[in-house]
XYZ file of N, CA and C in Angstrom:
858
model
N 187.324 158.432 83.593
C 186.761 158.461 84.806
C 187.256 157.726 86.270
N 187.038 158.872 86.563
C 188.391 157.428 87.934
C 187.155 157.688 89.164
N 187.507 156.423 89.427
C 186.940 156.110 90.938
C 187.548 155.817 92.414
N 187.648 156.046 93.312
C 188.449 155.941 94.718
C 187.650 155.276 95.889
N 188.072 154.414 96.051
C 187.934 153.874 96.765
C 187.875 153.548 98.388
N 187.866 153.884 98.950
C 188.762 153.953 100.749
C 187.146 152.913 101.582
N 188.920 152.309 102.438
C 188.115 151.647 103.216
C 187.542 152.560 105.171
N 187.313 152.804 104.856
C 187.073 153.484 106.396
C 185.746 153.925 107.833
N 184.868 152.299 107.087
C 184.050 151.825 108.054
C 184.491 152.001 109.091
N 183.154 151.413 110.000
C 183.436 151.467 111.964
C 184.612 149.887 111.929
N 183.833 148.957 111.393
C 185.132 147.514 111.267
C 185.963 148.111 111.042
N 187.282 147.447 111.395
C 188.290 147.356 110.917
C 188.345 145.836 109.829
N 188.053 145.514 108.606
C 187.839 144.918 107.953
C 188.412 144.891 107.171
N 188.469 143.722 105.713
C 189.321 144.063 104.554
C 187.865 144.451 103.857
N 187.579 145.416 102.858
C 186.939 146.172 101.452
C 187.300 144.775 100.460
N 186.737 144.208 99.699
C 187.080 143.468 98.863
C 185.797 144.123 98.166
N 186.341 144.384 96.544
C 185.278 144.911 95.744
C 185.534 144.351 94.049
N 184.861 144.242 93.793
C 184.790 143.549 91.763
C 183.683 144.924 91.105
N 184.078 144.895 90.104
C 183.673 146.389 89.317
C 183.328 145.351 87.672
N 181.920 145.019 86.969
C 182.209 144.885 85.394
C 180.774 145.996 85.045
N 180.702 145.809 83.658
C 180.124 146.930 83.125
C 178.617 145.993 82.381
N 178.130 146.970 82.266
C 176.192 145.848 81.968
C 175.979 146.588 81.130
N 174.578 146.404 80.736
C 173.993 146.206 79.492
C 172.143 146.832 80.072
N 173.099 145.742 81.777
C 171.215 145.560 82.365
C 171.394 146.164 83.655
N 171.101 146.422 84.380
C 170.362 147.425 85.747
C 170.641 146.122 86.851
N 169.604 145.592 86.795
C 170.322 144.062 87.658
C 170.161 142.615 87.278
N 171.827 142.604 86.606
C 171.746 141.488 85.874
C 171.554 140.523 87.143
N 171.841 139.344 86.420
C 171.204 137.926 86.959
C 172.136 136.695 87.512
N 172.451 137.317 86.225
C 174.284 136.452 86.035
C 175.200 136.420 84.925
N 176.495 135.861 84.797
C 177.652 135.908 83.704
C 177.684 135.980 83.992
N 178.419 135.049 82.567
C 178.894 133.709 82.350
C 180.785 133.761 82.322
N 181.889 133.345 81.579
C 183.061 133.736 81.907
C 183.213 134.574 80.325
N 182.067 134.969 79.329
C 183.093 134.566 78.300
C 181.976 136.388 78.053
N 181.574 137.037 78.942
C 180.786 137.932 78.579
C 179.665 138.036 78.249
N 178.834 136.941 78.311
C 177.331 136.615 78.911
C 176.377 137.417 79.708
N 175.699 138.084 79.980
C 174.628 138.557 81.553
C 173.456 138.255 80.533
N 172.367 138.301 81.428
C 171.296 137.646 81.540
C 170.699 138.146 82.896
N 169.323 138.764 82.743
C 168.374 138.921 83.378
C 166.421 138.927 82.789
N 165.599 139.391 83.606
C 164.372 139.358 83.253
C 163.326 140.051 83.326
N 162.766 139.634 82.893
C 161.042 141.227 82.653
C 160.535 140.986 83.718
N 160.569 140.761 85.154
C 160.671 141.338 86.639
C 162.343 141.888 86.781
N 163.037 141.886 86.625
C 164.136 142.759 87.465
C 163.948 144.137 86.312
N 163.707 144.015 84.943
C 164.409 145.284 84.417
C 163.531 145.027 82.981
N 163.384 144.501 82.126
C 162.196 145.236 81.125
C 160.912 144.815 80.937
N 160.132 144.683 79.988
C 158.917 144.034 79.538
C 158.893 142.843 79.007
N 157.481 141.911 79.091
C 157.259 141.018 78.551
C 157.402 141.256 76.587
N 158.322 140.884 75.974
C 158.660 141.247 74.356
C 157.612 139.511 73.987
N 157.081 139.225 73.502
C 156.694 138.595 72.832
C 156.577 139.382 70.861
N 156.959 138.121 70.377
C 156.899 138.546 68.629
C 155.557 137.724 68.198
N 154.482 137.817 67.814
C 153.415 137.557 67.023
C 154.742 137.174 65.111
N 154.795 135.599 64.804
C 154.915 135.254 63.813
C 154.528 134.845 62.993
N 153.409 134.435 63.403
C 152.340 133.325 63.072
C 151.385 133.390 61.580
N 150.683 134.956 61.680
C 151.088 134.818 60.296
C 151.985 135.327 58.602
N 153.324 134.407 59.472
C 154.992 135.580 58.429
C 155.538 134.711 59.099
N 155.569 133.315 59.453
C 156.704 132.211 59.340
C 156.669 130.473 58.600
N 157.841 130.410 58.699
C 158.084 128.323 58.119
C 157.467 127.851 58.768
N 156.923 126.858 58.847
C 156.681 125.886 59.305
C 157.237 124.891 59.504
N 158.242 124.618 60.203
C 159.202 123.145 60.560
C 158.642 121.993 60.164
N 159.547 120.672 59.522
C 158.317 119.554 59.717
C 159.872 118.050 60.257
N 159.664 117.935 61.519
C 160.219 116.737 62.084
C 160.052 115.490 61.969
N 161.073 114.441 61.658
C 160.577 113.481 61.421
C 160.554 112.770 62.352
N 161.688 113.125 63.457
C 160.461 112.020 64.539
C 161.084 113.184 65.939
N 160.345 113.617 67.251
C 159.678 114.047 68.514
C 161.586 113.966 69.313
N 162.165 113.793 68.453
C 163.774 113.815 69.000
C 165.080 114.609 68.192
N 165.206 114.923 67.296
C 166.084 114.965 65.830
C 165.596 115.970 64.717
N 166.475 117.192 65.062
C 166.048 118.298 64.309
C 166.011 117.514 62.439
N 165.486 118.959 62.634
C 165.553 118.367 60.654
C 166.597 119.443 59.781
N 167.757 119.123 59.893
C 168.664 120.074 59.120
C 169.350 120.194 59.725
N 169.065 122.470 58.847
C 169.150 123.518 59.403
C 168.776 124.992 59.002
N 168.768 125.736 59.208
C 167.279 126.809 59.399
C 168.368 128.000 58.868
N 168.659 128.477 57.849
C 169.377 130.072 57.667
C 168.646 130.766 58.283
N 168.988 131.645 59.171
C 168.877 132.678 60.739
C 168.978 134.294 60.084
N 169.191 134.517 58.685
C 168.998 135.764 57.749
C 170.411 136.836 57.881
N 171.190 136.464 58.829
C 171.865 137.452 59.532
C 173.819 136.836 59.745
N 174.678 137.639 60.020
C 175.856 136.558 60.908
C 175.488 136.573 62.898
N 175.153 135.805 63.623
C 174.625 135.963 64.943
C 176.150 135.076 65.494
N 176.917 136.885 66.197
C 177.625 136.173 67.110
C 177.016 135.652 68.758
N 177.931 134.266 68.936
C 177.722 133.497 69.848
C 178.718 132.661 70.084
N 179.313 132.898 71.902
C 180.861 132.566 71.945
C 181.613 132.162 71.076
N 182.486 133.840 71.428
C 183.567 133.948 69.737
C 182.779 133.162 68.204
N 181.665 132.958 67.437
C 181.577 132.548 66.898
C 180.570 133.499 65.506
N 180.431 133.528 64.684
C 180.063 134.203 64.193
C 178.782 133.302 63.089
N 177.287 132.460 62.837
C 176.839 131.882 62.665
C 175.699 132.268 61.868
N 175.436 131.489 60.906
C 174.713 132.329 59.363
C 173.772 130.846 59.401
N 173.422 130.322 60.204
C 172.073 128.940 60.204
C 171.829 128.464 61.926
N 171.245 127.633 61.773
C 170.946 127.265 63.398
C 170.056 125.931 63.602
N 169.557 124.688 63.792
C 168.819 123.691 64.177
C 168.542 124.181 65.287
N 167.763 123.831 64.894
C 166.069 123.509 66.051
C 165.472 121.887 66.119
N 165.938 121.515 67.054
C 165.780 120.579 68.359
C 164.082 121.134 67.803
N 163.654 119.269 69.069
C 162.497 119.833 69.068
C 161.808 119.297 70.204
N 163.484 118.957 71.212
C 163.304 119.317 72.591
C 163.454 120.302 73.115
N 163.037 121.405 73.170
C 163.540 123.663 73.238
C 164.600 123.043 73.102
N 165.129 122.923 71.766
C 166.782 124.401 71.931
C 167.228 123.759 71.088
N 167.950 124.692 70.734
C 168.550 125.192 68.979
C 170.555 125.269 69.124
N 170.513 124.137 67.977
C 171.961 124.638 68.918
C 172.683 124.975 66.927
N 173.864 125.358 67.368
C 174.497 125.922 66.681
C 176.168 125.832 65.648
N 176.334 124.346 64.633
C 176.821 124.033 64.377
C 176.856 122.393 64.842
N 175.574 121.942 64.640
C 175.674 120.512 65.534
C 173.819 120.428 65.719
N 173.742 118.937 65.863
C 172.659 118.354 66.450
C 172.633 117.391 67.623
N 171.735 116.986 68.024
C 171.780 115.716 69.213
C 170.638 115.195 69.246
N 169.713 114.096 69.856
C 169.292 113.241 69.606
C 168.678 113.757 71.250
N 169.567 114.742 72.023
C 169.475 114.270 74.027
C 167.652 114.282 74.578
N 167.301 113.376 74.575
C 166.132 113.979 74.473
C 165.609 114.734 76.383
N 167.031 113.412 77.335
C 167.336 114.039 78.714
C 167.097 115.194 78.820
N 166.975 116.095 79.278
C 167.881 117.226 79.798
C 168.397 116.919 81.606
N 169.688 117.285 80.540
C 170.614 117.920 82.303
C 170.908 119.292 82.806
N 172.042 118.624 83.533
C 172.153 120.536 83.508
C 173.543 120.683 82.726
N 173.560 122.286 83.235
C 174.663 122.913 81.633
C 175.895 123.854 82.255
N 177.289 123.224 81.303
C 177.072 123.425 80.592
C 176.534 121.591 80.883
N 176.936 120.719 78.516
C 176.119 119.712 78.745
C 177.199 118.823 77.892
N 177.487 117.744 78.119
C 178.714 117.687 77.632
C 178.477 116.496 77.234
N 177.543 115.924 77.095
C 176.439 115.028 75.976
C 176.151 116.025 74.459
N 175.725 117.921 74.414
C 175.296 117.880 73.932
C 176.592 118.998 73.227
N 177.734 118.101 72.461
C 179.121 118.534 72.035
C 178.628 120.291 70.619
N 178.009 121.503 70.802
C 178.434 122.920 70.664
C 177.516 123.602 70.727
N 177.885 124.418 70.618
C 176.784 125.981 71.475
C 175.463 125.797 70.962
N 174.932 126.575 71.675
C 173.595 125.633 72.250
C 172.548 126.917 73.478
N 171.452 127.493 72.625
C 170.281 127.868 73.176
C 168.907 127.063 74.510
N 169.381 126.695 75.066
C 168.035 126.182 76.094
C 166.737 126.931 76.093
N 165.909 127.387 75.700
C 164.791 127.609 76.435
C 163.814 126.591 77.103
N 163.806 125.709 76.515
C 163.163 124.845 77.574
C 163.396 123.573 76.652
N 164.417 123.242 77.650
C 164.911 121.761 76.944
C 164.727 120.680 77.996
N 163.479 119.376 77.412
C 162.845 119.154 78.006
C 162.252 117.697 76.100
N 161.752 117.072 77.693
C 161.091 115.590 76.922
C 159.689 116.428 75.414
N 159.993 117.008 75.252
C 159.253 117.535 74.301
C 158.669 116.343 72.709
N 156.389 117.378 72.869
C 156.314 116.425 71.693
C 155.510 116.650 70.700
N 156.255 117.547 69.725
C 155.508 118.655 68.802
C 154.752 117.340 67.082
N 154.596 118.381 66.459
C 154.067 117.078 65.454
C 155.521 116.950 64.865
N 154.646 115.791 64.431
C 156.179 114.763 63.695
C 155.679 114.023 62.732
N 157.048 113.493 61.905
C 156.265 112.308 60.754
C 155.952 110.965 61.916
N 156.121 110.588 62.987
C 156.237 109.731 63.248
C 155.989 109.646 65.143
N 154.512 110.757 65.107
C 153.544 111.345 65.618
C 153.039 109.999 66.435
N 152.756 109.504 67.859
C 151.768 109.448 68.820
C 150.687 109.917 68.859
N 149.471 109.479 69.324
C 148.098 109.994 70.343
C 148.265 111.315 70.862
N 149.443 111.866 71.521
C 149.675 112.502 71.600
C 150.069 113.756 71.733
N 150.788 113.657 70.052
C 152.173 115.105 70.127
C 150.728 116.452 69.585
N 151.400 117.397 69.813
C 150.772 118.622 70.371
C 151.502 119.001 69.468
N 151.052 120.718 68.592
C 151.528 121.841 68.641
C 153.187 122.053 67.624
N 152.734 123.371 67.053
C 153.982 122.706 65.821
C 155.009 124.515 66.529
N 155.784 124.278 65.534
C 157.415 125.126 66.428
C 157.462 125.500 64.731
N 157.910 126.955 64.151
C 158.252 127.655 62.778
C 159.235 128.890 63.609
N 159.551 129.349 62.517
C 160.715 130.508 62.220
C 160.163 132.481 61.424
N 160.734 132.649 62.116
C 160.650 134.163 60.986
C 161.968 134.537 60.361
N 162.581 134.638 59.594
C 163.942 134.578 59.321
C 164.525 136.154 58.664
N 165.074 137.567 59.166
C 164.938 138.282 58.291
C 167.161 138.768 58.852
N 166.970 140.117 57.738
C 168.238 141.001 58.223
C 167.812 141.578 59.625
N 167.050 141.229 60.374
C 166.995 142.474 61.064
C 166.786 141.499 62.597
N 166.270 140.185 62.362
C 165.598 139.368 63.737
C 165.592 137.808 63.411
N 165.006 136.817 64.132
C 165.281 135.381 64.119
C 164.525 135.011 65.159
N 163.072 134.550 64.841
C 162.185 134.618 65.781
C 162.329 132.676 65.442
N 162.308 132.074 66.386
C 161.894 130.669 67.035
C 160.306 130.090 67.690
N 160.121 130.030 67.005
C 158.234 129.875 67.559
C 157.363 129.005 68.763
N 158.325 127.896 70.255
C 157.233 126.937 69.705
C 155.226 126.977 70.264
N 154.439 126.839 69.629
C 153.064 126.849 69.842
C 152.310 125.624 70.409
N 152.088 125.842 71.511
C 151.524 125.415 72.253
C 152.576 123.664 72.752
N 153.074 122.938 72.338
C 153.861 122.248 72.253
C 154.049 121.050 73.040
N 153.720 119.794 73.158
C 152.930 119.334 74.253
C 154.511 118.946 74.545
N 154.111 118.931 76.319
C 154.963 117.000 76.358
C 155.416 116.181 76.368
N 156.150 115.451 76.613
C 155.364 113.995 76.751
C 154.967 113.810 77.605
N 154.318 112.361 77.077
C 152.715 112.628 78.106
C 153.041 111.881 78.994
N 153.978 110.712 79.640
C 153.793 110.605 80.668
C 154.132 111.415 81.854
N 153.959 111.080 83.292
C 153.688 112.120 83.699
C 153.654 112.844 83.510
N 153.475 113.622 82.465
C 152.774 115.137 82.216
C 151.702 115.756 81.414
N 150.369 114.515 81.873
C 149.126 115.168 80.981
C 149.105 116.682 81.242
N 147.824 116.728 80.183
C 147.362 118.211 79.113
C 148.722 119.090 79.912
N 149.951 118.581 79.276
C 151.305 119.345 79.476
C 151.282 120.500 77.910
N 151.469 121.977 77.759
C 151.934 121.837 76.878
C 152.265 123.792 77.248
N 153.191 123.617 76.342
C 153.313 124.920 76.354
C 154.492 126.552 75.124
N 153.739 127.739 74.986
C 154.189 128.167 73.999
C 155.103 129.048 74.587
N 156.719 129.080 73.702
C 157.454 129.978 74.304
C 158.269 130.371 72.889
N 159.890 131.065 72.598
C 160.277 131.511 71.966
C 161.561 132.503 72.136
N 162.598 132.167 71.177
C 164.004 132.614 71.337
C 164.194 134.187 70.019
N 164.155 134.931 70.537
C 164.507 136.890 69.150
C 166.074 136.087 69.873
N 166.849 136.957 68.452
C 167.721 137.277 67.764
C 167.976 138.503 67.984
N 168.878 138.806 67.392
C 169.423 140.103 67.048
C 170.395 140.192 65.661
N 171.544 140.927 64.654
C 172.696 141.229 65.169
C 173.282 141.512 66.066
N 173.270 141.907 66.365
C 174.763 142.860 67.471
C 174.486 141.547 68.329
N 173.734 140.542 68.390
C 174.023 139.356 69.818
C 173.547 138.776 70.769
N 172.492 139.943 70.712
C 171.556 140.592 72.249
C 170.145 138.877 71.500
N 169.859 138.513 72.499
C 168.255 137.139 72.174
C 167.955 137.611 73.210
N 166.491 137.020 73.054
C 165.287 137.223 74.453
C 165.446 135.226 74.011
N 164.552 134.872 75.570
C 163.907 133.911 75.498
C 162.177 134.249 76.360
N 161.163 134.195 75.845
C 160.221 134.497 75.738
C 159.301 133.537 75.380
N 157.607 133.798 77.036
C 156.795 132.856 77.776
C 155.807 133.070 77.799
N 154.740 132.650 76.629
C 153.894 133.197 76.957
C 152.972 132.343 77.761
N 152.841 131.299 77.118
C 151.625 129.928 77.806
C 152.562 129.231 78.426
N 152.171 128.749 79.686
C 152.721 127.322 79.922
C 152.148 126.782 81.255
N 151.442 125.710 80.521
C 150.032 125.112 80.641
C 150.326 123.899 81.592
N 149.787 123.818 82.504
C 150.749 121.838 83.505
C 151.119 121.722 84.006
N 152.419 121.405 84.054
C 153.000 121.319 85.032
C 154.827 121.482 83.788
N 155.709 122.335 84.482
C 156.019 123.065 82.945
C 157.572 123.298 84.327
N 157.897 121.712 85.971
C 158.834 122.076 86.793
C 159.983 121.793 86.271
N 160.007 120.330 85.018
C 161.119 119.553 84.596
C 161.919 120.655 83.617
N 162.029 121.163 83.176
C 162.993 121.798 82.574
C 164.476 122.129 82.928
N 165.546 122.658 81.648
C 166.029 123.208 81.565
C 166.290 124.717 80.253
N 166.861 125.516 81.489
C 167.127 126.881 80.482
C 167.874 127.848 80.680
N 169.204 127.476 79.145
C 170.596 128.515 79.613
C 170.999 128.489 78.352
N 172.401 128.843 78.529
C 172.849 128.379 77.194
C 174.620 127.967 77.399
N 175.380 127.334 76.238
C 175.804 126.520 77.020
C 177.817 127.132 75.212
N 178.223 126.979 75.052
C 180.074 127.293 74.430
C 179.860 126.160 73.758
N 180.663 126.346 72.435
C 180.836 124.745 71.846
C 181.512 123.847 72.095
N 182.333 123.849 72.822
C 182.807 122.590 73.842
C 182.339 122.386 75.204
N 181.394 122.900 75.737
C 181.353 122.679 76.473
C 181.893 122.976 77.662
N 182.300 124.326 78.321
C 182.942 124.736 78.856
C 182.881 125.945 79.595
N 181.833 126.754 78.841
C 181.455 127.791 79.494
C 179.416 128.087 79.252
N 179.319 128.505 80.167
C 177.730 128.384 79.728
C 177.173 129.488 81.102
N 175.582 129.276 80.920
C 175.325 130.341 82.344
C 173.644 128.675 82.333
N 173.946 128.589 83.411
C 172.239 128.099 83.117
C 171.424 128.909 84.728
N 170.463 128.729 83.990
C 169.546 129.361 84.864
C 168.700 129.138 85.325
N 167.710 127.906 84.891
C 166.853 127.306 85.937
C 166.932 125.686 85.015
N 167.297 125.024 86.520
C 167.060 123.360 85.702
C 165.884 122.391 87.249
N 165.110 122.244 86.500
C 164.288 121.505 86.522
C 162.767 121.750 87.492
N 163.035 123.200 87.822
C 162.436 124.480 88.482
C 161.027 125.721 87.675
N 159.854 125.069 88.334
C 159.359 126.037 87.599
C 159.432 127.635 88.380
N 160.274 128.077 89.223
C 160.355 128.941 89.531
C 160.634 129.799 89.588
N 161.342 130.356 87.870
C 161.610 131.180 87.120
C 160.481 131.983 86.196
N 160.424 130.951 85.682
C 159.099 131.129 84.605
C 157.667 131.287 84.291
N 157.106 131.635 84.466
C 155.420 132.061 84.709
C 155.170 132.344 82.780
N 153.357 132.520 81.838
C 153.217 133.347 81.916
C 153.539 134.853 81.217
N 153.819 134.969 80.286
C 153.852 136.301 79.560
C 155.536 137.137 80.848
N 156.050 136.507 80.612
C 157.696 136.227 81.377
C 158.938 136.483 80.287
N 159.873 137.436 80.045
C 160.832 137.546 78.726
C 162.653 137.310 79.672
N 162.785 136.187 79.168
C 164.824 136.270 80.074
C 165.469 137.012 79.074
N 166.223 137.927 79.013
C 167.468 139.397 77.704
C 168.983 138.031 78.560
N 169.148 138.501 77.416
C 170.912 138.407 77.063
C 171.514 138.744 75.934
N 172.702 139.578 76.673
C 173.102 140.725 75.964
C 174.625 139.935 76.635
N 175.529 141.160 75.888
C 176.753 140.784 76.421
C 177.231 142.260 76.723
N 178.646 142.126 77.637
C 179.634 143.360 77.973
C 179.621 143.533 77.272
N 179.445 145.236 77.301
C 179.423 146.548 76.229
C 181.134 146.106 76.473
N 181.718 146.825 75.341
C 182.253 146.754 74.113
C 183.650 148.453 74.542
N 182.925 148.798 75.186
C 183.181 150.798 75.021
C 182.753 151.162 76.220
N 183.165 150.556 76.963
C 183.484 150.644 78.035
C 184.270 149.532 79.686
N 185.890 150.419 79.030
C 186.779 149.166 79.603
C 187.282 149.129 80.760
N 187.077 148.194 81.670
C 187.319 148.677 83.264
C 189.176 147.712 82.979
N 190.025 149.414 83.456
C 191.512 148.668 83.762
C 191.748 147.315 84.794
N 191.092 147.577 86.096
C 191.045 146.661 87.318
C 189.524 145.928 87.683
N 189.341 145.201 87.445
C 187.727 144.689 87.739
C 188.136 143.770 89.509
N 189.361 143.735 89.976
C 188.816 144.081 91.413
C 189.906 143.872 92.408
N 189.436 143.719 93.377
C 190.989 144.292 94.648
C 190.099 143.601 95.819
N 191.038 144.093 96.760
C 190.934 143.912 98.268
C 192.067 145.572 98.432
N 190.831 146.026 99.996
C 191.687 146.697 100.076
C 191.876 146.982 101.785
N 192.752 146.811 102.958
C 193.052 147.148 103.701
C 192.208 147.976 104.188
N 192.030 148.152 105.434
C 191.797 149.222 106.480
C 192.265 150.576 106.593
N 191.596 151.671 106.736
C 192.353 153.352 106.549
C 193.029 152.942 104.936
N 192.655 151.752 103.862
C 193.878 152.195 103.114
C 192.604 153.441 101.889
N 192.624 153.520 100.825
C 192.163 153.930 99.709
C 193.456 152.903 98.727
N 191.936 153.570 97.242
C 192.839 153.173 96.360
C 191.862 153.936 94.796
N 192.407 153.997 94.164
C 192.330 154.502 92.546
C 191.625 153.957 91.684
N 190.376 153.412 90.785
C 190.049 152.682 89.694
C 189.870 153.393 88.436
N 190.295 153.326 87.074
C 189.508 153.447 86.242
C 188.822 153.308 85.486
N 188.318 154.249 83.908
C 187.467 153.577 83.477
C 187.213 153.879 82.920
N 187.261 153.957 81.479
C 187.815 154.706 80.199
C 186.559 154.061 79.232
N 185.432 154.973 78.575
C 184.805 154.808 77.183
C 185.706 155.046 75.861
N 184.897 153.540 75.414
C 185.670 154.317 73.385
C 184.803 154.349 72.701
N 184.330 155.779 71.952
C 183.615 155.446 71.312
C 184.205 155.324 69.248
N 185.527 154.885 69.695
C 186.335 154.096 68.326
C 185.614 153.596 67.087
N 184.801 152.081 68.203
C 184.328 151.582 66.807
C 182.952 151.347 67.365
N 182.716 152.716 67.248
C 181.221 152.436 67.656
C 180.448 153.487 66.422
N 179.081 153.014 65.853
C 178.608 153.940 64.949
C 177.515 155.197 65.975
N 177.066 156.458 65.218
C 176.460 157.702 66.124
C 175.317 157.016 65.970
N 174.881 157.453 67.852
C 174.047 157.123 67.933
C 174.141 157.782 70.148
N 173.100 156.140 70.699
C 172.555 157.143 71.638
C 172.963 155.405 72.038
N 174.119 155.630 73.313
C 174.427 154.166 74.308
C 174.165 153.816 75.855
N 173.632 153.148 76.105
C 173.618 153.035 77.667
C 173.892 151.618 77.580
N 174.727 152.435 79.488
C 175.015 150.884 79.279
C 174.786 150.967 81.806
N 175.735 150.200 81.959
C 175.643 150.544 83.843
C 177.436 149.242 84.600
N 177.730 150.566 85.212
C 178.540 149.698 85.934
C 178.593 149.686 87.689
N 178.254 148.230 86.998
C 177.876 147.647 88.596
C 179.272 147.111 89.556
N 179.487 147.863 90.956
C 180.458 147.601 91.507
C 179.618 146.768 93.160
N 180.054 145.380 93.335
C 179.482 144.868 94.394
C 181.023 144.976 95.268
N 180.372 144.987 96.853
C 181.430 144.539 97.341
C 180.677 143.551 99.016
N 181.996 143.638 99.833
C 181.441 142.820 101.387
C 181.004 143.284 102.027
N 180.483 145.270 101.452
C 180.050 145.674 102.272
C 178.823 146.746 102.295
N 178.716 147.349 100.894
C 177.281 147.351 100.040
C 177.925 147.741 98.764
N 176.185 147.988 97.586
C 176.817 147.306 95.843
C 176.258 148.637 95.605
N 175.663 149.431 94.536
C 176.381 150.141 94.120
C 176.465 149.539 92.263
N 174.957 150.968 91.818
C 174.947 150.810 90.886
C 174.430 152.507 89.547
N 175.813 152.383 88.520
C 176.238 153.928 88.512
C 175.996 153.679 86.498
N 174.815 154.479 85.481
C 174.230 154.647 84.649
C 175.015 155.404 83.754
N 175.362 154.978 82.718
C 176.008 155.587 81.781
C 175.061 155.424 80.319
N 175.653 157.597 79.845
C 174.506 157.034 79.510
C 175.402 158.216 78.325
N 175.488 157.580 76.788
C 177.419 157.703 75.717
C 176.578 158.289 74.529
N 176.833 159.530 74.115
C 176.310 160.052 73.718
C 176.951 160.021 71.634
N 177.038 159.347 71.362
C 177.963 159.168 69.952
C 177.461 160.564 68.641
N 178.863 161.030 68.149
C 178.010 161.730 67.024
C 178.319 161.265 65.805
N 177.485 160.970 64.670
C 177.904 160.962 63.521
C 179.246 161.289 63.092
């Protein structure tokens, strides 16, 4: 497929454009590794998965360190590596290949956490643990299968000082394809100090979705993360076009490594004049 860009507007200026593919109609951010994110406000519906009756409870020795590693149930691709297990830190984040007792949330990528990680709600939390004080509350449990992996923080308390009566229910849902969700069921009290996002194993790449703000998340809210569609190839992703000039860009749809089925994506074209989203539907026969 080819697209022709022509700079023929009334104002004589340079047209700047960027083209990329996306699994989402309204992506909210993109890192250097091809991970995009969006939310239930702009894309899909809230998608909480209840595992309370079919889960394994995590027993924390204290409120700052993970208790070993947990099997995911499949190979999960994340920042160029495949992981079969992860560690669940009681302070609202998941580590791949290591853990940290870092309880004070920072901006990400964070050099204090030297492993790939997901941060659905990184903050100084105080779930039930072996060293519980009178304010610890809430449990963390998980469900693992070949089809999906779910970790739920269920009414987990914030460390009490300056956050009295603050309890949070949220979860991470992961799939073998590499896509995953952050779901927020109930946020009670003050939830304005967390870090939300992802980072790679050496803290050189990541996505900061929210830092010390309550403006992004709310009750019954989801964040969706997926990767650039590999079956959509863009020959040249950006350019500048002087006034009165035209150029042609080539887009290739490659089904050679795809199983049979329907594949949906979007071609996102951003310019300094106007933006355009083009839906793409590819049917691959068996």
